[in-house]
Tab-separated table of C-alpha atoms and ligand atoms in Angstrom:
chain	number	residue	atom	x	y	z
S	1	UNK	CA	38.452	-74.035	165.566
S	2	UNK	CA	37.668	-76.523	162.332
S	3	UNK	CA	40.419	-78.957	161.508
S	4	UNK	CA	42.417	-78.258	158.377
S	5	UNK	CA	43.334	-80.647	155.463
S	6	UNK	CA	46.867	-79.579	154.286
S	7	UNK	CA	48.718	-80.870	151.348
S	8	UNK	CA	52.887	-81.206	150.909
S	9	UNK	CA	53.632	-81.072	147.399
S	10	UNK	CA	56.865	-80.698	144.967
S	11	UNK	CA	58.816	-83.200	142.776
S	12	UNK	CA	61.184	-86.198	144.200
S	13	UNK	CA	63.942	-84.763	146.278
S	14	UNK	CA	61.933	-81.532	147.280
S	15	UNK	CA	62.348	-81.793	150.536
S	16	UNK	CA	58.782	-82.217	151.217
S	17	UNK	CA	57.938	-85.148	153.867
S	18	UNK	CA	61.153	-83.852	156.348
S	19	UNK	CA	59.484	-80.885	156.988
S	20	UNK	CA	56.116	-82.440	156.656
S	21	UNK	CA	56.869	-84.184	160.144
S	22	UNK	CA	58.514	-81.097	161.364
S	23	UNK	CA	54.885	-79.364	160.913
S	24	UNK	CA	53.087	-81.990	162.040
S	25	UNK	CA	55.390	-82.189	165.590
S	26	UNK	CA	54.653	-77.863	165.621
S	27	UNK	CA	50.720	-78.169	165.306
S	28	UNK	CA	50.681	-80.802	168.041
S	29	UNK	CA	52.613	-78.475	170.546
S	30	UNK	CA	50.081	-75.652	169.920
S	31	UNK	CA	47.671	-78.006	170.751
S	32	UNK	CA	45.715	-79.926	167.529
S	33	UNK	CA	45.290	-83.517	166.869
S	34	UNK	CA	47.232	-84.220	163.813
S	35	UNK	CA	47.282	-87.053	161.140
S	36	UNK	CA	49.865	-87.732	159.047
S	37	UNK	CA	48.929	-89.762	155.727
S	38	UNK	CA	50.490	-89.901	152.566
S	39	UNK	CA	49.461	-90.836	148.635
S	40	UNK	CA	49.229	-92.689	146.933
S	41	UNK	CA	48.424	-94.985	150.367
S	42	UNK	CA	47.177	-93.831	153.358
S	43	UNK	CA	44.331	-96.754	153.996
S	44	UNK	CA	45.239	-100.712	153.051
S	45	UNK	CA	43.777	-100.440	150.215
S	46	UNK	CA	45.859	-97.690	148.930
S	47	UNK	CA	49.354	-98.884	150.282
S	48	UNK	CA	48.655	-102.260	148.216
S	49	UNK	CA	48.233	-99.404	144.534
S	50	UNK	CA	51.015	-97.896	145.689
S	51	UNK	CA	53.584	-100.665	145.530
S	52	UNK	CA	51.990	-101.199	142.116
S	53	UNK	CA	51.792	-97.519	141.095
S	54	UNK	CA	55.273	-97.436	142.205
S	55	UNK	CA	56.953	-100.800	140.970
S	56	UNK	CA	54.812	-101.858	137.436
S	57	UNK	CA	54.760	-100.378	134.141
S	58	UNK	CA	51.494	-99.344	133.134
S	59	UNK	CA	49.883	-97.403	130.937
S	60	UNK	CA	49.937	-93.268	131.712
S	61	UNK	CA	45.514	-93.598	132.020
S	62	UNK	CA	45.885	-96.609	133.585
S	63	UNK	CA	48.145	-94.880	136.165
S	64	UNK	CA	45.987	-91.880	136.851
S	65	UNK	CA	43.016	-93.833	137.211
S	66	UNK	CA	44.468	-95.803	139.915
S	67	UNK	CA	45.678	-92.813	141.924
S	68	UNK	CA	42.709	-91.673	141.388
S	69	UNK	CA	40.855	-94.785	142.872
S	70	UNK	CA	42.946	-94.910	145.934
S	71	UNK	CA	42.566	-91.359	146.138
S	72	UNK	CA	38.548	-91.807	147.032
S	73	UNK	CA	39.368	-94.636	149.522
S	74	UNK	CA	41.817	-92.455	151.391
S	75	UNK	CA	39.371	-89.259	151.168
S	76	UNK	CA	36.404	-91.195	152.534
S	77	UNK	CA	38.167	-93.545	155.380
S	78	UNK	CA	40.580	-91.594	156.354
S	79	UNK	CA	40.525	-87.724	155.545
S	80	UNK	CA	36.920	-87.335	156.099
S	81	UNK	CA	36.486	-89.061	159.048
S	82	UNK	CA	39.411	-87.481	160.366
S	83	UNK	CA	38.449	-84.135	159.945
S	84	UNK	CA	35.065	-84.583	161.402
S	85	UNK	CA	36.470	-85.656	164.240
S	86	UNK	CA	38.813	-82.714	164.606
S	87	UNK	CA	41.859	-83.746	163.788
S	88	UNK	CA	44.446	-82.284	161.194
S	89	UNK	CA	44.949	-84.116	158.594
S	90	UNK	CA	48.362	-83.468	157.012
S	91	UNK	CA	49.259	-85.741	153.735
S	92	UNK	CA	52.463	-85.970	151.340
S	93	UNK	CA	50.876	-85.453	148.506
S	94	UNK	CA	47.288	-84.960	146.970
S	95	UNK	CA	45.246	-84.570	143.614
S	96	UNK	CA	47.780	-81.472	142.551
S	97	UNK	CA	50.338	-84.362	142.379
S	98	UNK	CA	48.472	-86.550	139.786
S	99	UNK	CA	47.994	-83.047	137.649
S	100	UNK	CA	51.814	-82.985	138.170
S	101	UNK	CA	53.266	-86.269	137.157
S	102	UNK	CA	50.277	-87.749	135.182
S	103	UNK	CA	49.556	-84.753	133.208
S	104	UNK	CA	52.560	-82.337	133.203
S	105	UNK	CA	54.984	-85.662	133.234
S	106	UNK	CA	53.275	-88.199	131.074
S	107	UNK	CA	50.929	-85.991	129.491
S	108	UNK	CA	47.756	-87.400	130.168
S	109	UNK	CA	45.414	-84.134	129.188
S	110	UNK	CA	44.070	-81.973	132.042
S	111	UNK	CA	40.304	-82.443	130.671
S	112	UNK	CA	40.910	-86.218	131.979
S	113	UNK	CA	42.282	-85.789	135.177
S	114	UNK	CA	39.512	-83.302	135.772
S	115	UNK	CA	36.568	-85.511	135.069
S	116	UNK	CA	38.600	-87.785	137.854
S	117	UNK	CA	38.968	-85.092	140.138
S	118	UNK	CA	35.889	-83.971	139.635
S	119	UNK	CA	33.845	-87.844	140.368
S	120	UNK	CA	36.334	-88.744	143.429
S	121	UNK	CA	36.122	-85.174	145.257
S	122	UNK	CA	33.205	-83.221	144.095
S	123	UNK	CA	34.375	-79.883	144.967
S	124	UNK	CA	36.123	-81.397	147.895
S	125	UNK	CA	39.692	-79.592	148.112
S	126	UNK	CA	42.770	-79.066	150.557
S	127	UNK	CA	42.588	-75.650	152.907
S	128	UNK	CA	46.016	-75.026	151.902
S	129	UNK	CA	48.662	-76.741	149.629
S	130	UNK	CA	52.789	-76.444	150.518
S	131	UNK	CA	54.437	-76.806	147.029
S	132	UNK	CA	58.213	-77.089	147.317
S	133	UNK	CA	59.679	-75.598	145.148
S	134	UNK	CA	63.404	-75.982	143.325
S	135	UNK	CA	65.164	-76.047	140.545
S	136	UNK	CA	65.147	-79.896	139.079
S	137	UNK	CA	68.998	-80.431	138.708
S	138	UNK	CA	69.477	-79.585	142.641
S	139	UNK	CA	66.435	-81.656	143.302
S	140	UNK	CA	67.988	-84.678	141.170
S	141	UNK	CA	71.131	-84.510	143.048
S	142	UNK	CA	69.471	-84.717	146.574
S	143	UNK	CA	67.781	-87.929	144.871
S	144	UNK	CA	70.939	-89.569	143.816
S	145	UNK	CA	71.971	-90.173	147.096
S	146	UNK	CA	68.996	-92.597	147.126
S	147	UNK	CA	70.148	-96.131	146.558
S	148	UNK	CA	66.581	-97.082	145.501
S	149	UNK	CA	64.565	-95.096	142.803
S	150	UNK	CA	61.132	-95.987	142.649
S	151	UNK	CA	59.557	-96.136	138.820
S	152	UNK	CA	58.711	-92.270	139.034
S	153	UNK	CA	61.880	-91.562	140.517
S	154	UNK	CA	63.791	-93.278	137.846
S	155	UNK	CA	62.315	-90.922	135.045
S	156	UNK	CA	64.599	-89.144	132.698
S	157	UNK	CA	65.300	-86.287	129.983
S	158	UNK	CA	62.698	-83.242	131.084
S	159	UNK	CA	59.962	-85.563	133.074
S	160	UNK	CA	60.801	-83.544	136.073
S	161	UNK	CA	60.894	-80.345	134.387
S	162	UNK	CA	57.398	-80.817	133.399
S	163	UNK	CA	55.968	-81.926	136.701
S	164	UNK	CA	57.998	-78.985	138.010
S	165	UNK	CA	55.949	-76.378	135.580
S	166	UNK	CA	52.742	-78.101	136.257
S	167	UNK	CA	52.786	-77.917	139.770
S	168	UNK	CA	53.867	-74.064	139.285
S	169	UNK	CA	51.184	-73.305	136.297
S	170	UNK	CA	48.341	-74.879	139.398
S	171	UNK	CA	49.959	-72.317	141.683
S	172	UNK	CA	49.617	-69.368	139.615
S	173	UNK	CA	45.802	-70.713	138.937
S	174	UNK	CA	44.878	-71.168	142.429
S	175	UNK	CA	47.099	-68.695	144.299
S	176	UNK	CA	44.374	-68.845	147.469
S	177	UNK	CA	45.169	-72.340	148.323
S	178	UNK	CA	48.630	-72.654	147.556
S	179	UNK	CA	51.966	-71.275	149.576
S	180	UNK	CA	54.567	-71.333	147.423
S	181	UNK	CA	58.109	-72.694	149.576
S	182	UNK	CA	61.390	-72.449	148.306
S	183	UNK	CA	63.043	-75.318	148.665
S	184	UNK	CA	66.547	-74.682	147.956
S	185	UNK	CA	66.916	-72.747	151.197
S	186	UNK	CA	68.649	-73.833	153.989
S	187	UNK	CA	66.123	-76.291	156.082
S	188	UNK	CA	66.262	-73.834	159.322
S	189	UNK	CA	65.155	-70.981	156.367
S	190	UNK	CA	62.669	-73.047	155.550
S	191	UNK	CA	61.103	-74.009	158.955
S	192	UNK	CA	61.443	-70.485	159.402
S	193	UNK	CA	58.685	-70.036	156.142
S	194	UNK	CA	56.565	-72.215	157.629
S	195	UNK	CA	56.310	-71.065	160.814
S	196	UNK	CA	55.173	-67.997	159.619
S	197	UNK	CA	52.202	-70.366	157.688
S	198	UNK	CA	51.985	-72.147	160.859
S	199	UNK	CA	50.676	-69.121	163.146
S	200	UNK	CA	48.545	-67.663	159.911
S	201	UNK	CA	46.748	-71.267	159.436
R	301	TYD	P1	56.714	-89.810	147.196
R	301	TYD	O1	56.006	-88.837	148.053
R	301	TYD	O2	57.842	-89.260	146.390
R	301	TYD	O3	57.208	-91.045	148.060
R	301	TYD	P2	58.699	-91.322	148.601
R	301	TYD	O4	59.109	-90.064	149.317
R	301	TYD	O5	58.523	-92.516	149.488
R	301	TYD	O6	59.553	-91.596	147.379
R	301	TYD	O7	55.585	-90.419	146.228
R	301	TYD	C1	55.766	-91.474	145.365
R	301	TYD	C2	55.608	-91.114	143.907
R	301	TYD	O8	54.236	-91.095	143.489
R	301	TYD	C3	56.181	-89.765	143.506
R	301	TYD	O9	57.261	-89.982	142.633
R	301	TYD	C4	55.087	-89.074	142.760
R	301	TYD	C5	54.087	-90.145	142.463
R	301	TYD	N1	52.685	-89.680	142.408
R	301	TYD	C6	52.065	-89.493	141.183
R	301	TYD	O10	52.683	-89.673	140.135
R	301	TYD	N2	50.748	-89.099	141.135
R	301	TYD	C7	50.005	-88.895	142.267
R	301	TYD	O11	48.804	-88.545	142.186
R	301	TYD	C8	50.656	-89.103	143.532
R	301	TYD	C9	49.869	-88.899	144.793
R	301	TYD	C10	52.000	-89.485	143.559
């Protein structure tokens, strides 16, 4: 059976990466080899952009081309080589977020992030994306419980409403590769959602 790339997606305060590990621990009992890698990060490389992507003001371009670039290290040292050898690769978060944040959030346009998408994966794509999904004002209040807001997590006014739509309009445009989760369930509901995707993956 060929090893699957899946994506965990949905704004700060989702929910995502708990139940990211939950999966992860569920694949391994049935039996797969399963990495766990996150963006931006996920090679040396990548971790060093993401304390900048996280921590410096920059310009919105400026920001997407970085994700971007640590996007291709991760997909050709880690995520490809991975795969190859079998193993699932499961990573919080993927190109859909940069279409999220950069363009929904900060309004870079799509056509950009395209051309981007378009030199750092070729037609190279996840076999199924997990966007969380909930309402931003329950998602903000998970997040203020977190001492420490990193630069995207400090965002205000409708930021998150945006990245919330975005993430929702790339749903409705690629229903195939998307599950749709929703996140303001209780977390057994949840894990109960995604064992279902589990034993259909
Ligand atoms: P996040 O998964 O929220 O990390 P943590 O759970 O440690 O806070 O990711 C960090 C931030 O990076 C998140 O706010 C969204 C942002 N991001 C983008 O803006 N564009 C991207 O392409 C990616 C991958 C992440």
């Amino acid at each position: 059976m060929t090893a699957k790339f899946i994506t965990f997606e949905g704004v700060d305060g989702a929910g995502k990466s708990t139940h990211l590990t939950w999966f992860a621990d569920r694949l391994r009992q049935r039996g797969h080899e399963v990495l766990v890698t996150r963006e931006p990060g996920g090679t040396p490389l990548g971790e060093r952009l993401r304390d900048i992507l996280l921590n410096q003001p920059m310009q919105a371009e400026t920001e997407a081309m970085l994700m971007f670039a640590a996007r291709l290290e991760h997909i050709e040292t880690v995520i490809r080589p991975a795969l190859r050898r079998g193993t699932w690769v499961l990573s919080d978060r993927f190109s859909d977020a940069s279409f999220a944040y950069q363009g929904g959030g900060r309004g870079v346009p799509t056509a950009r992030l395209e051309i981007l998408e378009q030199w750092v994966q070729g037609g190279f794509q996840p076999d199924l994306t997990l966007l969380f999904d909930l309402p931003i004002e329950v998602a903000r209040q998970r997040l203020s419980a977190n001492v420490s807001l990193d630069r995207f997590e400090q965002e205000q006014g409708d930021f998150f409403e945006k990245v919330r739509q975005a993430y929702l309009a790339r749903c409705r445009n690629m229903p195939s590769r998307f599950a749709l989760i929703d996140a303001t369930l209780s977390p057994n509901e949840v894990k109960a959602a995604l064992e279902k995707i589990i034993l259909s993956v």
